[in-house]
XYZ file of C-alpha atoms in Angstrom:
293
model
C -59.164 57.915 136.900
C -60.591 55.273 139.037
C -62.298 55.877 141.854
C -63.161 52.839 144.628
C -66.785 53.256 145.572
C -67.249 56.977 144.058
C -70.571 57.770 144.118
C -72.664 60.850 141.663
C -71.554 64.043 142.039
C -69.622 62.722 145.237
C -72.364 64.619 147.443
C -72.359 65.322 150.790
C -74.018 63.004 153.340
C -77.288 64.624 154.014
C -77.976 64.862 150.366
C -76.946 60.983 150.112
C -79.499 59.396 152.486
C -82.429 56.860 152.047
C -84.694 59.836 151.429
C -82.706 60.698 148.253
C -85.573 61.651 144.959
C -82.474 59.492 142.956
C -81.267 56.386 143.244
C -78.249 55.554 140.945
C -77.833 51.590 140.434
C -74.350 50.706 139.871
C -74.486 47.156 137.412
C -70.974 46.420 136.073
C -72.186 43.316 133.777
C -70.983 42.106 130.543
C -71.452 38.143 130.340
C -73.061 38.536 127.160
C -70.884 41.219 125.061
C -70.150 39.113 121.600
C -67.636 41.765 120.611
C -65.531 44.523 121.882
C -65.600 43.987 125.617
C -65.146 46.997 128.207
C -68.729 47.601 129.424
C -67.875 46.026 132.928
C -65.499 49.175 133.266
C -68.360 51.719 132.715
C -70.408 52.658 135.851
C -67.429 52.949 137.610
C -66.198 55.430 135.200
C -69.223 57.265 134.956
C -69.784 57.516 138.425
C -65.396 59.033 138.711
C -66.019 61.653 136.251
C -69.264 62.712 137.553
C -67.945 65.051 140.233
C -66.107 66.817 137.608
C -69.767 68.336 136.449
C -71.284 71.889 137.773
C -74.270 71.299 139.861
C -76.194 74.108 137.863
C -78.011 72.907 134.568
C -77.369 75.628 132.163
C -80.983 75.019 130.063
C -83.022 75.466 133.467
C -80.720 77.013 135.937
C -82.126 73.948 138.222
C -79.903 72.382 140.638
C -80.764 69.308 140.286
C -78.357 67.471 143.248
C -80.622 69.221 145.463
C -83.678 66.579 145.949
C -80.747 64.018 146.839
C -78.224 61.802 144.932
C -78.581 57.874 146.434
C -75.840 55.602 144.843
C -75.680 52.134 145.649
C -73.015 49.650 145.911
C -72.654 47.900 142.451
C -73.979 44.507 141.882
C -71.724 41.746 141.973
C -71.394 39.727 138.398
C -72.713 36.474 138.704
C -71.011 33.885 135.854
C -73.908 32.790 134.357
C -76.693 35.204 132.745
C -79.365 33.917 133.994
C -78.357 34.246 137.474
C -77.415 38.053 136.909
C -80.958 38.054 135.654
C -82.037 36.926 138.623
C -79.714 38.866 140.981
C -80.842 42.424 138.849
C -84.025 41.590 139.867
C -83.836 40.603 143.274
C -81.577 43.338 143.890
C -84.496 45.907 142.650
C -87.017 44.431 144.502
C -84.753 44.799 148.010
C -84.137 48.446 147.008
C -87.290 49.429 146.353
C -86.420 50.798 142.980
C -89.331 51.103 141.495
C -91.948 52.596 144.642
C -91.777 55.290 147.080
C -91.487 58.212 144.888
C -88.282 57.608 143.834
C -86.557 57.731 140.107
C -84.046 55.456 139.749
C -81.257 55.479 137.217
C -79.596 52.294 136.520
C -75.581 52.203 135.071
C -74.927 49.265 133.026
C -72.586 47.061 132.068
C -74.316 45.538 128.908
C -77.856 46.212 127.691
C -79.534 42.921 129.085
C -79.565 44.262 132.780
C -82.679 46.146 131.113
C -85.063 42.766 131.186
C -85.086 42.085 135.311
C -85.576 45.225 135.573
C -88.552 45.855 133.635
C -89.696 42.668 135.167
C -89.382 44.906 138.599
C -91.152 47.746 136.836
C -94.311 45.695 135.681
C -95.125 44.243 139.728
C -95.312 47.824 140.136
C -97.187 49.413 137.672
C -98.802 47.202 135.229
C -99.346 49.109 132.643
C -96.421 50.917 130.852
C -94.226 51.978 127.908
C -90.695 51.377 127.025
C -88.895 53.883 125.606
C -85.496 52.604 124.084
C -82.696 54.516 122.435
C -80.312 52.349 120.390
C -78.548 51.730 117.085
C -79.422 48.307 117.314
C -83.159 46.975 117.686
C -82.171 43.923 120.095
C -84.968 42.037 119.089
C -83.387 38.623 118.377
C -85.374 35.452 120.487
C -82.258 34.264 121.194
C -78.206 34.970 120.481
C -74.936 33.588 121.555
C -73.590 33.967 124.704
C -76.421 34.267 126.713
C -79.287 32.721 124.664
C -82.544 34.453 125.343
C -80.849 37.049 128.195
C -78.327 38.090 125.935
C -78.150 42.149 124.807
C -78.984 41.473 121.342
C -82.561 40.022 122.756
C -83.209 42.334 125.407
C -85.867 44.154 123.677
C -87.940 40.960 122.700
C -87.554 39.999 126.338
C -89.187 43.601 126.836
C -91.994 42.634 124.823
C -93.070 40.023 126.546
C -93.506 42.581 129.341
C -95.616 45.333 127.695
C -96.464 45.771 123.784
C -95.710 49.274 124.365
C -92.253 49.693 123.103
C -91.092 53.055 121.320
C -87.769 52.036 119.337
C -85.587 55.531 118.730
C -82.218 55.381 116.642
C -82.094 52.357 115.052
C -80.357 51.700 112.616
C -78.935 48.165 112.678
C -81.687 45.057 113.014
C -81.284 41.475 110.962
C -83.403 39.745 109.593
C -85.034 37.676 111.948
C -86.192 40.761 113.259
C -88.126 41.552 110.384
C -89.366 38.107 109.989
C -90.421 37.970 113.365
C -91.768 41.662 114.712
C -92.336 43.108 111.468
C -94.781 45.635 112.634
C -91.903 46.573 115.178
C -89.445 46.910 112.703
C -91.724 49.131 110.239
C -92.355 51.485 113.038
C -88.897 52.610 114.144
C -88.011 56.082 114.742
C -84.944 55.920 112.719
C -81.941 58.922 112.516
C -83.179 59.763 108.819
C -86.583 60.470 110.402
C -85.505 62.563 113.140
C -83.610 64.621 110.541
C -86.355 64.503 107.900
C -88.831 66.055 110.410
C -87.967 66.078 113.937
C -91.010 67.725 115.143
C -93.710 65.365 113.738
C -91.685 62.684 114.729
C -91.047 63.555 118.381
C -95.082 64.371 118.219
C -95.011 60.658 117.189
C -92.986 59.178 120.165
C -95.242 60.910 122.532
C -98.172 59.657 120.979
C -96.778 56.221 121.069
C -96.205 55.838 124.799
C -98.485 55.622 127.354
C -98.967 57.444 130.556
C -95.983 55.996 132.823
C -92.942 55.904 130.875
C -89.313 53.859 131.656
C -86.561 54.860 129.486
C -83.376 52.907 128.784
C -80.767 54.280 126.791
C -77.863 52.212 124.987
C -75.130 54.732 124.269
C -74.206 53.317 120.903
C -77.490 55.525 120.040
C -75.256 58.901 120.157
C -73.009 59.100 116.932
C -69.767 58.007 117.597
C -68.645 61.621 117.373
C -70.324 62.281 120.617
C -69.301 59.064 122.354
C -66.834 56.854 120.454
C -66.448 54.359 123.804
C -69.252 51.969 123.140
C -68.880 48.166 122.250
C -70.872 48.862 118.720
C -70.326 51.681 117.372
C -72.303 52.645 114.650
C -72.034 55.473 112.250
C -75.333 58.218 111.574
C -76.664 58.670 115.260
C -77.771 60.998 117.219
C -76.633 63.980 118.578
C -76.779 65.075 122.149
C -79.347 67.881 121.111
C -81.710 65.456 119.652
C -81.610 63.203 122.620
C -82.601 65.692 125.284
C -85.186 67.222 123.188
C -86.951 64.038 123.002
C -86.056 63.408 126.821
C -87.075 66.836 127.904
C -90.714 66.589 126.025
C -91.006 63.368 126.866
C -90.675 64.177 130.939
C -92.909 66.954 130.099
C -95.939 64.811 128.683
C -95.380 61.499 130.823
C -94.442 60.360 134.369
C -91.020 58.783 133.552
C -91.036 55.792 136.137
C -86.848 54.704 135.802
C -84.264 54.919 133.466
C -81.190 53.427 132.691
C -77.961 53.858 130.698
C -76.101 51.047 129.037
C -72.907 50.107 127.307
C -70.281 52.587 127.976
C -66.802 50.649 127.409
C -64.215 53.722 128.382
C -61.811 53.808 125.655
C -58.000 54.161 127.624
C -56.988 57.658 127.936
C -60.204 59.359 126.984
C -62.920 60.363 129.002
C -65.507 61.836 126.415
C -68.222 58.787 126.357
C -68.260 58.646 130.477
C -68.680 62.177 130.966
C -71.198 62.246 127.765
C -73.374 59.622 129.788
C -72.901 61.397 133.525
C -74.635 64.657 131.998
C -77.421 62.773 130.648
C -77.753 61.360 134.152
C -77.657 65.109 135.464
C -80.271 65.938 132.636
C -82.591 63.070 133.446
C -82.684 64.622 137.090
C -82.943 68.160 135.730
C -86.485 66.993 133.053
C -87.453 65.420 135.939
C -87.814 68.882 137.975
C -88.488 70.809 135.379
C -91.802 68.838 134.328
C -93.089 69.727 138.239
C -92.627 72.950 138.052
């Protein structure tokens, strides 16, 4: 299944160039993982199944390859986190990522990479919302490996970049969490909410985020019926229709600034989580048109 230095959709080379509308950001990084391991494996998977996809969505008839596919060559791990903090960040500051008109999509690895980047984000435009879907709240100060740039404190690290964070999915947090951001905590947009009234709710998210919009998206957020390979699954997510609702209205009402998709560990012999997390990169492209037109 492995493909050395695939890239999305495996386009042809005019539709790959620096002019590319997308950049996809390969980061295979998992220094931090404190339980099942495998999230290192991920962007290369997701980027070998991609070109097993139709280049037609079937909601818009867009064809969303069209504006131009870039994919970069994956970020070397570093051995400690905070220098793959530091290289994340220096690495989307040499691209560009975040300027020129482009959206960029970033493939994780663990759900830390998220931090640098938003510090990338915020010399850009400095004022913006965070839009994270999850089953866990990752708002611990500080956890083992990793300390304060470990996944399970990625979203406090986020706070200290902009107040404006929209939490959708959770349903794991502790208790420091509640101790410490309880007005966080008492304002997440929880499964049982989403099924209790999805269209208040999504009215909700959208209310919550301001105009410019960067979404990152831990996989564990999906049920683990629609993508068992994650490194925590937990059970009552989210369901692929729920998720591109909220993505679809949300492109519609904002200007989504980046995204990016974290914590795919490929289970051996199945391919159901990677190709789950290539269409959502296909969708994010497709929302993207769609919202211009």
């Amino acid at each position: 299944m492995s493909k050395l230095n695939a890239t999305f959709l495996e386009l042809p080379p005019e539709y790959t160039g620096e002019s590319a509308r997308y950049v996809i950001f390969p980061v295979p990084y998992e220094g931090t993982v404190c339980f099942e391991k495998g999230t290192a494996a991920g962007p290369e998977r997701i980027l070998a199944v991609s070109d097993q996809m139709e280049y037609i969505d079937e909601e818009t008839l867009i064809e969303f390859w069209k504006p131009g596919i870039r994919t970069l060559t994956p970020l070397t791990a570093e051995p400690a986190p905070r220098t793959e903090m530091e290289a994340v960040y220096k690495r989307a500051k040499e691209e560009n990522l975040f300027s020129g008109g482009r959206l960029p999509v970033t493939l994780g690895g663990e759900h830390s990479i998220t931090a640098p980047l938003l510090r990338a984000v915020a010399e850009t435009y400095p004022e913006f919302s965070v839009l994270q879907f999850d089953a866990h709240s990752d708002l611990r100060e500080s956890f083992p490996p990793g300390g304060r740039d470990s996944h399970a404190s990625v979203m406090r690290r986020a706070l200290e970049i902009t107040p404006n964070l929209v939490q959708v999915g959770i349903r794991s947090f502790s208790e420091e969490d509640l101790v410490s951001c309880p007005e966080q905590v008492r304002r997440f947009i929880t499964p049982a909410r989403l099924e209790d009234d999805f269209d208040a709710t999504l009215a909700e998210i959208i209310s919550r985020l301001s105009e410019k919009v960067y979404i990152t998206i831990d996989m564990d957020v999906f049920d683990p019926s629609f993508a068992p390979g994650v490194g925590t699954p937990e059970p009552g997510g989210l369901s692929w229709r729920q998720v591109t609702k909220i993505l679809r209205a949300v492109f519609c009402a904002k200007k989504v600034i980046g995204a990016d998709i974290v914590e795919t560990a490929p289970i051996p012999g199945q391919v159901v989580t990677e190709f789950l997390a290539a269409r959502l990169i296909a969708k994010l492209m497709v929302y993207d048109q769609a919202a211009s037109r």
